[in-house]
XYZ file of C-alpha atoms in Angstrom:
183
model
C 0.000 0.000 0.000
C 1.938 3.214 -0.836
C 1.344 6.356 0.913
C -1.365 7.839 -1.364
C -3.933 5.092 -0.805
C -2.801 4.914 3.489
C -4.106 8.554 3.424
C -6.819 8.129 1.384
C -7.529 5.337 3.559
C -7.609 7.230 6.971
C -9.380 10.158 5.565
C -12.382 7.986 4.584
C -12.631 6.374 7.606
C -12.008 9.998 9.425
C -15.418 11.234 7.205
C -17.384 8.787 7.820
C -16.773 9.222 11.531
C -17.697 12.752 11.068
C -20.840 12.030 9.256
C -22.308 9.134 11.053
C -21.305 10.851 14.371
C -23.424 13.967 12.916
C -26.731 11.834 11.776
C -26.512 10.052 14.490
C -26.990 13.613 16.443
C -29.424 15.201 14.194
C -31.416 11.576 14.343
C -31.737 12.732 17.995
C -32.336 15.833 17.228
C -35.347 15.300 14.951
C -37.205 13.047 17.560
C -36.674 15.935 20.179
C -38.238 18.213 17.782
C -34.902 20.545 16.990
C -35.802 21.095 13.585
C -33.453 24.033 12.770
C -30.828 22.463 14.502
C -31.309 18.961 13.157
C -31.502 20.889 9.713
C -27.699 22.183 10.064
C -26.451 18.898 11.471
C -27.840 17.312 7.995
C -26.691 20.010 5.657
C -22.998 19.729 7.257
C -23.479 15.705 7.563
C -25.075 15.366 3.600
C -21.791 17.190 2.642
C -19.106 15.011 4.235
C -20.997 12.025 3.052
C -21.247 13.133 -0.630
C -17.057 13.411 -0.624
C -16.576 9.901 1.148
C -18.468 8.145 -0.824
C -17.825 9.633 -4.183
C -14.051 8.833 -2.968
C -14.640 4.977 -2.406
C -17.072 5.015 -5.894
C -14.258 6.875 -8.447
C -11.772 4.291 -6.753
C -13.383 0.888 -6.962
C -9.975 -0.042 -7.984
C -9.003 0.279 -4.480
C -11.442 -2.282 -2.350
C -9.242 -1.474 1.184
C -11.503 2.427 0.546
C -14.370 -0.285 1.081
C -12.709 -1.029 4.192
C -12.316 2.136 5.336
C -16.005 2.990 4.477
C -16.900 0.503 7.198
C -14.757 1.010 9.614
C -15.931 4.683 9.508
C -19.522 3.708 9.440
C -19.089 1.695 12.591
C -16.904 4.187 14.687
C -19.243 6.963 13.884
C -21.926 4.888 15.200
C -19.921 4.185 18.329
C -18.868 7.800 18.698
C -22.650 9.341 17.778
C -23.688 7.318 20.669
C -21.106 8.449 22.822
C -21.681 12.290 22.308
C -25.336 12.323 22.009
C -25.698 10.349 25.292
C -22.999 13.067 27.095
C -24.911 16.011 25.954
C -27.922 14.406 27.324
C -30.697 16.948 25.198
C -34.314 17.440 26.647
C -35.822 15.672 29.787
C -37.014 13.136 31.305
C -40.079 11.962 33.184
C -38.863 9.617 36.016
C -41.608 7.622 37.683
C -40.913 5.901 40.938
C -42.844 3.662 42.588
C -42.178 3.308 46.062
C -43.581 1.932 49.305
C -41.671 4.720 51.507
C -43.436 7.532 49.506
C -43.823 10.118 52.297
C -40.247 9.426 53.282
C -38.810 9.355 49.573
C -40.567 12.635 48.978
C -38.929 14.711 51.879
C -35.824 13.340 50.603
C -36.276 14.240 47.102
C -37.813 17.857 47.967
C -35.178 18.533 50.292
C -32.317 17.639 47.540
C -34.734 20.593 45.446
C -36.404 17.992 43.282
C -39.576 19.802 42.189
C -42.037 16.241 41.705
C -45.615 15.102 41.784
C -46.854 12.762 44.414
C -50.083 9.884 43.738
C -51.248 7.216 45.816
C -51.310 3.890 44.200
C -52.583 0.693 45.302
C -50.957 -2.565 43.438
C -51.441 -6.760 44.290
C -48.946 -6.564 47.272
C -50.595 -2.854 48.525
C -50.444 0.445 48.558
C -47.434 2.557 47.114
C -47.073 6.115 46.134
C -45.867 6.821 42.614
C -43.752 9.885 42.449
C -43.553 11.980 39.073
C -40.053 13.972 38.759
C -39.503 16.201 35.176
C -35.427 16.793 34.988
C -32.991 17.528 32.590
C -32.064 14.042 31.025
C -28.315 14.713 32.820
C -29.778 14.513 36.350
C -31.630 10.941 35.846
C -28.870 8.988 36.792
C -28.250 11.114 40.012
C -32.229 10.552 40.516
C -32.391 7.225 40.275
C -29.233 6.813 43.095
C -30.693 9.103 44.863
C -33.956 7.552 45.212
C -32.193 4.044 45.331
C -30.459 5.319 48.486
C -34.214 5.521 50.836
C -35.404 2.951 48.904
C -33.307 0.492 47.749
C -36.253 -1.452 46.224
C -38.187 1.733 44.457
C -38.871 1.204 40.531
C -38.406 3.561 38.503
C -39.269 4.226 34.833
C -38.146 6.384 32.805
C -39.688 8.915 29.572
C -38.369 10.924 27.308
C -40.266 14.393 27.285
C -41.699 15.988 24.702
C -43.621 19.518 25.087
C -46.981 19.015 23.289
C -47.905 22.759 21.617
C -50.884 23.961 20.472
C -51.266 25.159 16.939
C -54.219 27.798 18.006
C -54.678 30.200 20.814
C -58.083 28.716 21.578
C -58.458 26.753 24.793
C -60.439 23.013 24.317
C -63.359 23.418 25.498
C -64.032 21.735 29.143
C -67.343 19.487 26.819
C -65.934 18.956 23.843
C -68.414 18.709 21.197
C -69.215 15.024 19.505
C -69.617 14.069 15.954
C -72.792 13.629 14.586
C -74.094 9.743 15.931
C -72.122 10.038 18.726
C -73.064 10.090 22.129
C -71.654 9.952 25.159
């Protein structure tokens, strides 16, 4: 392999890193509901891709630019991951269901979680579910926080998305049926 191809090599694999690492973002991105930022990811992303692959397609000649291809693919991946899951966009709805509810909830309040408290009654009882909105960050630090009064609390965990109305006009309290329905 002489030097031209080695380079030529690397700087495929270095491109695709960049533009898998960048979808992978912007895939992230589009579920959140970042459109405009999603939008500059892809622009940037479509770019880098167009000059990779062109590369490896005008030099089929060359099958290691396959190679590198692949190994670019899957490192982006890897790396996407990484990033995405270290900037840690949006929140998260954390739902724990405890049987030390009133003592969970001091805790919780006092460490200035704001939450959302609701009796429950399951098979084995009664339990309170607590609700707790928090940057996506701060769920791990929730969860061992809540782990450490209760050691057997569940939790489950949502991604949150803000609904938004498209019109200023409030639902009504009774909305209105269609025609052969009643209620």
């Amino acid at each position: 392999m002489n030097n031209t191809v080695f380079l030529t090599f690397w700087l495929i694999v270095l491109a695709r890193i960049t533009d898998v690492t960048l979808d992978t973002i912007r895939t992230v991105a589009i579920v959140q509901g970042r459109r405009m930022f999603a939008a500059v990811l892809g622009f940037f992303q479509a770019i880098v891709y167009i000059c990779a692959i062109a590369k490896v397609l005008l030099n089929v000649d060359h099958p290691v630019y396959a190679l590198a291809y692949g190994l670019g693919f899957a490192s982006g991946t890897f790396l996407g991951i990484t990033i995405e899951q270290h900037l840690a966009f949006g929140h998260q709805l954390v739902s724990l269901l405890t049987r030390k509810g009133v003592e969970l909830a001091k805790v919780l309040r006092a460490s200035g979680y704001h939450l959302a408290e609701v009796k429950g009654h399951a098979r084995e009882g009664d339990l309170t579910i607590l609700y707790v909105e928090i940057p996506r960050r701060q769920t791990q630090k929730l969860i061992r926080d809540a782990g450490a009064v209760d050691d057997s609390c569940f939790c489950i965990v949502n991604d949150v998305r803000v609904a938004q109305f498209t019109s200023r006009r409030r639902v009504a309290a009774s909305p209105r049926l269609p025609e052969g329905h009643t209620s």
